[in-house]
Amino acid sequence: MKNVLIIGCGLIGSSLLRSIVDKKIAKKIFIYEKSKSNLLKIKRLRLPCEITSDFEKTVPNLDLIIFCTPLGEYEKIILKINKYLLPKTIITDVGSSKEKSMELIKKKLKKGIFWTSSHPIAGSEVSGPEHGVKNLFLNKWCIIIKEKNTNKKHLELLVKFWKKIGSRVAIMDAKKHDAVFSMTSHLPHLIAYNLVKTATDFEKQQKYELIKFSAGGLRDFSRIAASNEIMWRDVFFDNQKNISRVIDLFIKNLRSFKKDIQSKNNKSIIKKLVDTKKVRKKIIKLKQDINKPDFGRT
């Protein structure tokens, strides 16, 4: 692979840049970044890339384009690069929601051009190129979306690309992806935002210095709730049907917990607590986390 363009150089984009350089995957890496703040950081950090906005010159020579922007930016950028795209170029993205974005891509991307969507399950609550790390994707899952019209050659090359930077690859369609991640990722983030909002509302109502005494639970949720608000707004809006469904399920279970607490139903609540502990054991067994105490000091 000779030339790669990364569109958006925040945490994910800059981590991809560092990983591609470390693994010697491409000879030249171009960055398109509209944030003046991020552009200054890229220059200050002396990241090994060429900043570009000249799509006419750059795009026809690319082997791979990776969209690392919020979902709401896709249409604007597609319209900017459309006429310069060639069928040979692999196009992918790192978005957390797929069905709606793929509908947009099908409508806006010119005919004869293929887009094979990706979703690396890696990230952090921090954003910006200064936080990028070359091993962000190491041993993390990357979901690649395969549909009826997916270009098989591009799919194979993309699988090799993600594996080369250290990811474990799984393939699924957009519908399954959005259903799975509405539960495993989108709802937990929504709960985190809501829990922190509830804590601040409670603090105002009761006039207690609540945040000052944050226990481990609230502290950990506040870390998740510090994630990029534009990115998560776009995810919530794009995957609204699936997220609404899991919110309803969450509310149903929350009401069940409330009922057990109010009636002091020992048997029912103990069963719930014991059963949910099994999930943690399964996560550790699948090597999605380690069985090591972490009190927020690492």
Short mmCIF file of N, CA, C and O in Angstrom, two decimals, residues 106-215:
data_model
loop_
_atom_site.label_atom_id
_atom_site.label_comp_id
_atom_site.label_asym_id
_atom_site.label_seq_id
_atom_site.Cartn_x
_atom_site.Cartn_y
_atom_site.Cartn_z
N LYS A 106 -24.74 5.25 0.21
CA LYS A 106 -25.29 4.72 -1.04
C LYS A 106 -25.91 5.82 -1.90
O LYS A 106 -25.84 5.80 -3.13
N LYS A 107 -26.54 6.79 -1.23
CA LYS A 107 -27.20 7.89 -1.96
C LYS A 107 -26.20 8.89 -2.51
O LYS A 107 -26.35 9.41 -3.61
N LYS A 108 -25.16 9.19 -1.74
CA LYS A 108 -24.26 10.29 -2.08
C LYS A 108 -22.99 9.88 -2.82
O LYS A 108 -22.43 10.68 -3.58
N LEU A 109 -22.52 8.66 -2.59
CA LEU A 109 -21.28 8.21 -3.24
C LEU A 109 -21.55 7.92 -4.71
O LEU A 109 -22.54 7.28 -5.05
N LYS A 110 -20.66 8.39 -5.58
CA LYS A 110 -20.91 8.20 -7.01
C LYS A 110 -20.84 6.72 -7.39
O LYS A 110 -20.19 5.92 -6.73
N LYS A 111 -21.52 6.37 -8.46
CA LYS A 111 -21.62 4.98 -8.90
C LYS A 111 -20.25 4.42 -9.27
O LYS A 111 -19.40 5.11 -9.81
N GLY A 112 -20.08 3.13 -8.96
CA GLY A 112 -18.83 2.45 -9.29
C GLY A 112 -17.77 2.56 -8.22
O GLY A 112 -16.67 2.02 -8.38
N ILE A 113 -18.10 3.25 -7.12
CA ILE A 113 -17.15 3.41 -6.01
C ILE A 113 -17.65 2.58 -4.83
O ILE A 113 -18.84 2.56 -4.53
N PHE A 114 -16.72 1.89 -4.16
CA PHE A 114 -17.09 0.99 -3.07
C PHE A 114 -16.65 1.52 -1.71
O PHE A 114 -15.56 2.06 -1.57
N TRP A 115 -17.51 1.35 -0.74
CA TRP A 115 -17.23 1.74 0.65
C TRP A 115 -17.45 0.52 1.53
O TRP A 115 -18.54 -0.05 1.56
N THR A 116 -16.42 0.09 2.22
CA THR A 116 -16.50 -1.06 3.10
C THR A 116 -16.31 -0.57 4.53
O THR A 116 -15.21 -0.20 4.93
N SER A 117 -17.38 -0.55 5.29
CA SER A 117 -17.37 0.09 6.60
C SER A 117 -16.69 -0.75 7.69
O SER A 117 -16.79 -1.98 7.69
N SER A 118 -16.00 -0.05 8.60
CA SER A 118 -15.32 -0.69 9.73
C SER A 118 -15.74 -0.04 11.04
O SER A 118 -16.20 1.11 11.05
N HIS A 119 -15.57 -0.76 12.12
CA HIS A 119 -15.80 -0.20 13.45
C HIS A 119 -14.81 -0.81 14.43
O HIS A 119 -15.05 -1.87 15.01
N PRO A 120 -13.66 -0.16 14.62
CA PRO A 120 -12.71 -0.66 15.63
C PRO A 120 -13.26 -0.38 17.03
O PRO A 120 -13.65 0.75 17.34
N ILE A 121 -13.32 -1.40 17.87
CA ILE A 121 -13.86 -1.25 19.22
C ILE A 121 -12.71 -0.82 20.13
O ILE A 121 -12.17 -1.59 20.92
N ALA A 122 -12.33 0.42 19.96
CA ALA A 122 -11.22 0.97 20.72
C ALA A 122 -11.45 2.47 20.86
O ALA A 122 -12.06 3.09 20.00
N GLY A 123 -10.97 3.02 21.94
CA GLY A 123 -11.15 4.45 22.13
C GLY A 123 -10.91 4.84 23.57
O GLY A 123 -10.42 4.05 24.37
N SER A 124 -11.28 6.06 23.88
CA SER A 124 -11.07 6.60 25.21
C SER A 124 -11.99 7.80 25.39
O SER A 124 -12.58 8.28 24.43
N GLU A 125 -12.07 8.28 26.62
CA GLU A 125 -12.89 9.46 26.87
C GLU A 125 -12.19 10.75 26.41
O GLU A 125 -12.81 11.80 26.31
N VAL A 126 -10.88 10.65 26.16
CA VAL A 126 -10.14 11.83 25.70
C VAL A 126 -10.17 11.92 24.18
O VAL A 126 -10.38 10.93 23.49
N SER A 127 -9.96 13.13 23.66
CA SER A 127 -9.94 13.30 22.21
C SER A 127 -8.80 14.22 21.82
O SER A 127 -8.23 14.92 22.67
N GLY A 128 -8.45 14.20 20.54
CA GLY A 128 -7.37 15.05 20.06
C GLY A 128 -6.14 14.25 19.68
O GLY A 128 -5.88 13.17 20.24
N PRO A 129 -5.35 14.75 18.71
CA PRO A 129 -4.18 14.02 18.21
C PRO A 129 -3.10 13.80 19.24
O PRO A 129 -2.30 12.87 19.12
N GLU A 130 -3.07 14.62 20.28
CA GLU A 130 -2.04 14.46 21.32
C GLU A 130 -2.24 13.20 22.14
O GLU A 130 -1.31 12.73 22.81
N HIS A 131 -3.44 12.62 22.08
CA HIS A 131 -3.74 11.42 22.88
C HIS A 131 -3.62 10.11 22.08
O HIS A 131 -3.81 9.02 22.62
N GLY A 132 -3.30 10.21 20.81
CA GLY A 132 -3.19 9.02 19.97
C GLY A 132 -2.04 8.11 20.41
O GLY A 132 -0.99 8.58 20.85
N VAL A 133 -2.25 6.81 20.30
CA VAL A 133 -1.22 5.82 20.64
C VAL A 133 -1.18 4.74 19.57
O VAL A 133 -2.22 4.33 19.06
N LYS A 134 0.00 4.26 19.26
CA LYS A 134 0.15 3.29 18.17
C LYS A 134 -0.47 1.93 18.48
O LYS A 134 -0.83 1.18 17.56
N ASN A 135 -0.62 1.60 19.76
CA ASN A 135 -1.17 0.29 20.14
C ASN A 135 -2.64 0.34 20.56
O ASN A 135 -3.13 -0.59 21.20
N LEU A 136 -3.35 1.41 20.18
CA LEU A 136 -4.75 1.54 20.58
C LEU A 136 -5.60 0.37 20.11
O LEU A 136 -6.54 -0.04 20.80
N PHE A 137 -5.28 -0.20 18.96
CA PHE A 137 -6.11 -1.25 18.35
C PHE A 137 -5.60 -2.66 18.63
O PHE A 137 -6.20 -3.64 18.19
N LEU A 138 -4.49 -2.75 19.36
CA LEU A 138 -3.88 -4.05 19.62
C LEU A 138 -4.80 -4.95 20.44
O LEU A 138 -5.24 -4.59 21.54
N ASN A 139 -5.11 -6.13 19.86
CA ASN A 139 -5.98 -7.14 20.50
C ASN A 139 -7.40 -6.66 20.75
O ASN A 139 -8.13 -7.25 21.55
N LYS A 140 -7.80 -5.59 20.08
CA LYS A 140 -9.18 -5.10 20.16
C LYS A 140 -9.96 -5.61 18.96
O LYS A 140 -9.40 -5.83 17.88
N TRP A 141 -11.26 -5.78 19.12
CA TRP A 141 -12.10 -6.21 18.00
C TRP A 141 -12.28 -5.08 17.00
O TRP A 141 -12.41 -3.92 17.38
N CYS A 142 -12.29 -5.44 15.74
CA CYS A 142 -12.71 -4.51 14.69
C CYS A 142 -13.80 -5.21 13.89
O CYS A 142 -13.59 -6.31 13.37
N ILE A 143 -14.97 -4.59 13.82
CA ILE A 143 -16.08 -5.15 13.05
C ILE A 143 -16.03 -4.59 11.64
O ILE A 143 -15.93 -3.37 11.45
N ILE A 144 -16.07 -5.47 10.66
CA ILE A 144 -16.14 -5.03 9.26
C ILE A 144 -17.51 -5.42 8.72
O ILE A 144 -17.98 -6.55 8.91
N ILE A 145 -18.15 -4.46 8.07
CA ILE A 145 -19.51 -4.67 7.57
C ILE A 145 -19.49 -5.26 6.17
O ILE A 145 -18.86 -4.73 5.25
N LYS A 146 -20.21 -6.38 6.04
CA LYS A 146 -20.33 -7.03 4.74
C LYS A 146 -21.80 -7.07 4.33
O LYS A 146 -22.64 -7.57 5.08
N GLU A 147 -22.08 -6.52 3.17
CA GLU A 147 -23.43 -6.54 2.61
C GLU A 147 -23.39 -7.24 1.25
O GLU A 147 -22.34 -7.67 0.79
N LYS A 148 -24.54 -7.33 0.59
CA LYS A 148 -24.62 -8.03 -0.70
C LYS A 148 -23.72 -7.42 -1.76
O LYS A 148 -23.14 -8.12 -2.58
N ASN A 149 -23.61 -6.10 -1.74
CA ASN A 149 -22.84 -5.42 -2.79
C ASN A 149 -21.41 -5.10 -2.36
O ASN A 149 -20.71 -4.31 -3.02
N THR A 150 -20.93 -5.69 -1.28
CA THR A 150 -19.57 -5.43 -0.80
C THR A 150 -18.54 -5.95 -1.81
O THR A 150 -18.65 -7.07 -2.31
N ASN A 151 -17.54 -5.14 -2.10
CA ASN A 151 -16.44 -5.53 -2.98
C ASN A 151 -15.56 -6.53 -2.22
O ASN A 151 -14.93 -6.18 -1.22
N LYS A 152 -15.53 -7.78 -2.70
CA LYS A 152 -14.83 -8.84 -1.98
C LYS A 152 -13.32 -8.59 -1.86
O LYS A 152 -12.71 -8.87 -0.82
N LYS A 153 -12.74 -8.03 -2.92
CA LYS A 153 -11.30 -7.75 -2.89
C LYS A 153 -10.98 -6.69 -1.84
O LYS A 153 -10.03 -6.82 -1.07
N HIS A 154 -11.82 -5.64 -1.80
CA HIS A 154 -11.63 -4.58 -0.81
C HIS A 154 -11.82 -5.12 0.60
O HIS A 154 -11.08 -4.73 1.52
N LEU A 155 -12.79 -6.00 0.77
CA LEU A 155 -13.05 -6.61 2.07
C LEU A 155 -11.83 -7.39 2.55
O LEU A 155 -11.39 -7.25 3.69
N GLU A 156 -11.26 -8.21 1.67
CA GLU A 156 -10.08 -9.02 2.01
C GLU A 156 -8.90 -8.14 2.39
O GLU A 156 -8.18 -8.42 3.37
N LEU A 157 -8.68 -7.07 1.63
CA LEU A 157 -7.56 -6.16 1.91
C LEU A 157 -7.77 -5.41 3.22
O LEU A 157 -6.82 -5.17 3.97
N LEU A 158 -9.02 -5.08 3.50
CA LEU A 158 -9.33 -4.37 4.74
C LEU A 158 -9.15 -5.28 5.95
O LEU A 158 -8.66 -4.83 7.00
N VAL A 159 -9.52 -6.54 5.82
CA VAL A 159 -9.29 -7.51 6.89
C VAL A 159 -7.79 -7.61 7.19
O VAL A 159 -7.37 -7.57 8.36
N LYS A 160 -6.99 -7.68 6.15
CA LYS A 160 -5.52 -7.76 6.31
C LYS A 160 -4.99 -6.50 6.98
O LYS A 160 -4.10 -6.56 7.83
N PHE A 161 -5.54 -5.35 6.58
CA PHE A 161 -5.10 -4.07 7.15
C PHE A 161 -5.33 -4.04 8.65
O PHE A 161 -4.42 -3.74 9.44
N TRP A 162 -6.55 -4.35 9.10
CA TRP A 162 -6.87 -4.28 10.53
C TRP A 162 -6.09 -5.34 11.32
O TRP A 162 -5.67 -5.08 12.46
N LYS A 163 -5.90 -6.49 10.74
CA LYS A 163 -5.12 -7.52 11.42
C LYS A 163 -3.66 -7.11 11.57
O LYS A 163 -3.02 -7.39 12.59
N LYS A 164 -3.15 -6.42 10.56
CA LYS A 164 -1.74 -6.01 10.59
C LYS A 164 -1.49 -4.98 11.69
O LYS A 164 -0.40 -4.93 12.26
N ILE A 165 -2.49 -4.15 11.99
CA ILE A 165 -2.28 -3.19 13.08
C ILE A 165 -2.68 -3.76 14.44
O ILE A 165 -2.71 -3.06 15.44
N GLY A 166 -2.98 -5.07 14.45
CA GLY A 166 -3.15 -5.78 15.72
C GLY A 166 -4.56 -6.10 16.14
O GLY A 166 -4.77 -6.66 17.22
N SER A 167 -5.55 -5.77 15.32
CA SER A 167 -6.94 -6.00 15.69
C SER A 167 -7.38 -7.44 15.43
O SER A 167 -6.84 -8.12 14.55
N ARG A 168 -8.38 -7.86 16.19
CA ARG A 168 -9.09 -9.11 15.90
C ARG A 168 -10.31 -8.72 15.08
O ARG A 168 -11.04 -7.79 15.45
N VAL A 169 -10.56 -9.43 13.99
CA VAL A 169 -11.61 -9.01 13.05
C VAL A 169 -12.83 -9.92 13.11
O VAL A 169 -12.71 -11.15 13.16
N ALA A 170 -14.00 -9.29 13.13
CA ALA A 170 -15.27 -10.01 13.00
C ALA A 170 -16.06 -9.35 11.88
O ALA A 170 -15.96 -8.13 11.68
N ILE A 171 -16.82 -10.15 11.14
CA ILE A 171 -17.59 -9.63 10.02
C ILE A 171 -19.08 -9.83 10.29
O ILE A 171 -19.51 -10.91 10.69
N MET A 172 -19.86 -8.78 10.09
CA MET A 172 -21.32 -8.88 10.25
C MET A 172 -22.00 -7.84 9.37
O MET A 172 -21.33 -6.95 8.83
N ASP A 173 -23.31 -7.95 9.21
CA ASP A 173 -24.01 -6.94 8.42
C ASP A 173 -24.38 -5.74 9.29
O ASP A 173 -24.28 -5.79 10.51
N ALA A 174 -24.80 -4.66 8.64
CA ALA A 174 -25.06 -3.40 9.35
C ALA A 174 -26.19 -3.53 10.36
O ALA A 174 -26.13 -2.95 11.45
N LYS A 175 -27.22 -4.28 10.02
CA LYS A 175 -28.38 -4.43 10.91
C LYS A 175 -27.98 -5.10 12.22
O LYS A 175 -28.35 -4.64 13.30
N LYS A 176 -27.23 -6.20 12.11
CA LYS A 176 -26.79 -6.91 13.31
C LYS A 176 -25.84 -6.03 14.12
O LYS A 176 -25.93 -5.97 15.35
N HIS A 177 -24.93 -5.35 13.44
CA HIS A 177 -23.98 -4.46 14.11
C HIS A 177 -24.70 -3.44 14.99
O HIS A 177 -24.38 -3.27 16.16
N ASP A 178 -25.68 -2.76 14.41
CA ASP A 178 -26.35 -1.69 15.14
C ASP A 178 -27.18 -2.22 16.31
O ASP A 178 -27.29 -1.56 17.35
N ALA A 179 -27.74 -3.42 16.16
CA ALA A 179 -28.48 -4.04 17.26
C ALA A 179 -27.54 -4.43 18.39
O ALA A 179 -27.80 -4.14 19.56
N VAL A 180 -26.41 -5.05 18.05
CA VAL A 180 -25.44 -5.49 19.06
C VAL A 180 -24.87 -4.30 19.83
O VAL A 180 -24.85 -4.29 21.07
N PHE A 181 -24.43 -3.27 19.10
CA PHE A 181 -23.73 -2.18 19.77
C PHE A 181 -24.66 -1.15 20.41
O PHE A 181 -24.22 -0.36 21.24
N SER A 182 -25.95 -1.22 20.08
CA SER A 182 -26.90 -0.40 20.83
C SER A 182 -26.92 -0.83 22.29
O SER A 182 -27.10 -0.01 23.19
N MET A 183 -26.67 -2.14 22.51
CA MET A 183 -26.70 -2.68 23.87
C MET A 183 -25.33 -2.63 24.54
O MET A 183 -25.20 -2.25 25.70
N THR A 184 -24.29 -3.02 23.81
CA THR A 184 -22.97 -3.16 24.43
C THR A 184 -22.20 -1.85 24.55
O THR A 184 -21.30 -1.73 25.37
N SER A 185 -22.57 -0.86 23.74
CA SER A 185 -21.82 0.40 23.74
C SER A 185 -22.70 1.64 23.89
O SER A 185 -22.47 2.48 24.75
N HIS A 186 -23.72 1.74 23.04
CA HIS A 186 -24.51 2.97 22.99
C HIS A 186 -25.32 3.20 24.27
O HIS A 186 -25.33 4.31 24.82
N LEU A 187 -26.01 2.16 24.74
CA LEU A 187 -26.78 2.31 25.99
C LEU A 187 -25.88 2.60 27.19
O LEU A 187 -26.20 3.51 27.97
N PRO A 188 -24.76 1.89 27.38
CA PRO A 188 -23.89 2.24 28.51
C PRO A 188 -23.42 3.70 28.50
O PRO A 188 -23.34 4.34 29.55
N HIS A 189 -23.13 4.23 27.32
CA HIS A 189 -22.72 5.63 27.24
C HIS A 189 -23.90 6.55 27.61
O HIS A 189 -23.72 7.53 28.33
N LEU A 190 -25.08 6.21 27.11
CA LEU A 190 -26.26 7.01 27.42
C LEU A 190 -26.56 6.99 28.92
O LEU A 190 -26.88 8.03 29.53
N ILE A 191 -26.43 5.82 29.53
CA ILE A 191 -26.64 5.69 30.98
C ILE A 191 -25.62 6.53 31.74
O ILE A 191 -25.95 7.19 32.73
N ALA A 192 -24.37 6.51 31.27
CA ALA A 192 -23.32 7.29 31.93
C ALA A 192 -23.63 8.77 31.90
O ALA A 192 -23.54 9.47 32.91
N TYR A 193 -24.03 9.27 30.72
CA TYR A 193 -24.40 10.68 30.60
C TYR A 193 -25.57 11.02 31.53
O TYR A 193 -25.57 12.04 32.21
N ASN A 194 -26.57 10.13 31.55
CA ASN A 194 -27.75 10.38 32.36
C ASN A 194 -27.46 10.29 33.85
O ASN A 194 -28.00 11.06 34.66
N LEU A 195 -26.60 9.35 34.24
CA LEU A 195 -26.27 9.20 35.66
C LEU A 195 -25.53 10.43 36.18
O LEU A 195 -25.83 10.93 37.28
N VAL A 196 -24.60 10.94 35.39
CA VAL A 196 -23.86 12.14 35.80
C VAL A 196 -24.80 13.34 35.87
O VAL A 196 -24.72 14.17 36.79
N LYS A 197 -25.72 13.44 34.90
CA LYS A 197 -26.72 14.52 34.93
C LYS A 197 -27.60 14.40 36.18
O LYS A 197 -27.89 15.39 36.85
N THR A 198 -28.01 13.16 36.50
CA THR A 198 -28.84 12.93 37.68
C THR A 198 -28.09 13.32 38.96
O THR A 198 -28.67 13.91 39.88
N ALA A 199 -26.80 13.01 39.00
CA ALA A 199 -25.98 13.36 40.17
C ALA A 199 -25.88 14.87 40.35
O ALA A 199 -26.00 15.38 41.47
N THR A 200 -25.70 15.59 39.25
CA THR A 200 -25.59 17.05 39.34
C THR A 200 -26.95 17.67 39.69
O THR A 200 -27.01 18.64 40.44
N ASP A 201 -28.03 17.09 39.16
CA ASP A 201 -29.38 17.56 39.52
C ASP A 201 -29.65 17.35 41.01
O ASP A 201 -30.20 18.22 41.69
N PHE A 202 -29.25 16.16 41.49
CA PHE A 202 -29.43 15.82 42.90
C PHE A 202 -28.63 16.78 43.79
O PHE A 202 -29.12 17.24 44.83
N GLU A 203 -27.41 17.08 43.35
CA GLU A 203 -26.55 17.99 44.10
C GLU A 203 -27.19 19.37 44.24
O GLU A 203 -27.17 20.00 45.30
N LYS A 204 -27.79 19.85 43.15
CA LYS A 204 -28.46 21.17 43.18
C LYS A 204 -29.70 21.15 44.07
O LYS A 204 -29.93 22.09 44.83
N GLN A 205 -30.47 20.07 43.98
CA GLN A 205 -31.72 19.98 44.76
C GLN A 205 -31.45 19.88 46.26
O GLN A 205 -32.10 20.52 47.07
N GLN A 206 -30.48 19.02 46.60
CA GLN A 206 -30.21 18.76 48.02
C GLN A 206 -29.20 19.72 48.64
O GLN A 206 -29.03 19.75 49.85
N LYS A 207 -28.53 20.48 47.76
CA LYS A 207 -27.48 21.41 48.20
C LYS A 207 -26.37 20.69 48.99
O LYS A 207 -25.88 21.19 50.02
N TYR A 208 -26.02 19.48 48.49
CA TYR A 208 -24.91 18.73 49.06
C TYR A 208 -23.69 18.86 48.15
O TYR A 208 -23.84 19.02 46.94
N GLU A 209 -22.50 18.74 48.72
CA GLU A 209 -21.28 18.69 47.90
C GLU A 209 -21.10 17.25 47.43
O GLU A 209 -20.19 16.54 47.87
N LEU A 210 -21.96 16.85 46.54
CA LEU A 210 -22.03 15.44 46.13
C LEU A 210 -20.81 14.99 45.33
O LEU A 210 -20.20 13.96 45.62
N ILE A 211 -20.46 15.76 44.29
CA ILE A 211 -19.38 15.35 43.38
C ILE A 211 -18.06 15.21 44.12
O ILE A 211 -17.24 14.35 43.80
N LYS A 212 -17.88 16.02 45.16
CA LYS A 212 -16.67 15.97 45.97
C LYS A 212 -16.45 14.59 46.58
O LYS A 212 -15.32 14.15 46.79
N PHE A 213 -17.55 13.90 46.85
CA PHE A 213 -17.47 12.59 47.50
C PHE A 213 -17.80 11.44 46.54
O PHE A 213 -18.35 10.42 46.94
N SER A 214 -17.46 11.62 45.27
CA SER A 214 -17.77 10.59 44.27
C SER A 214 -17.14 9.26 44.64
O SER A 214 -15.92 9.16 44.80
N ALA A 215 -17.96 8.24 44.75
CA ALA A 215 -17.47 6.88 44.98
C ALA A 215 -17.04 6.27 43.65
O ALA A 215 -17.22 6.88 42.59
#
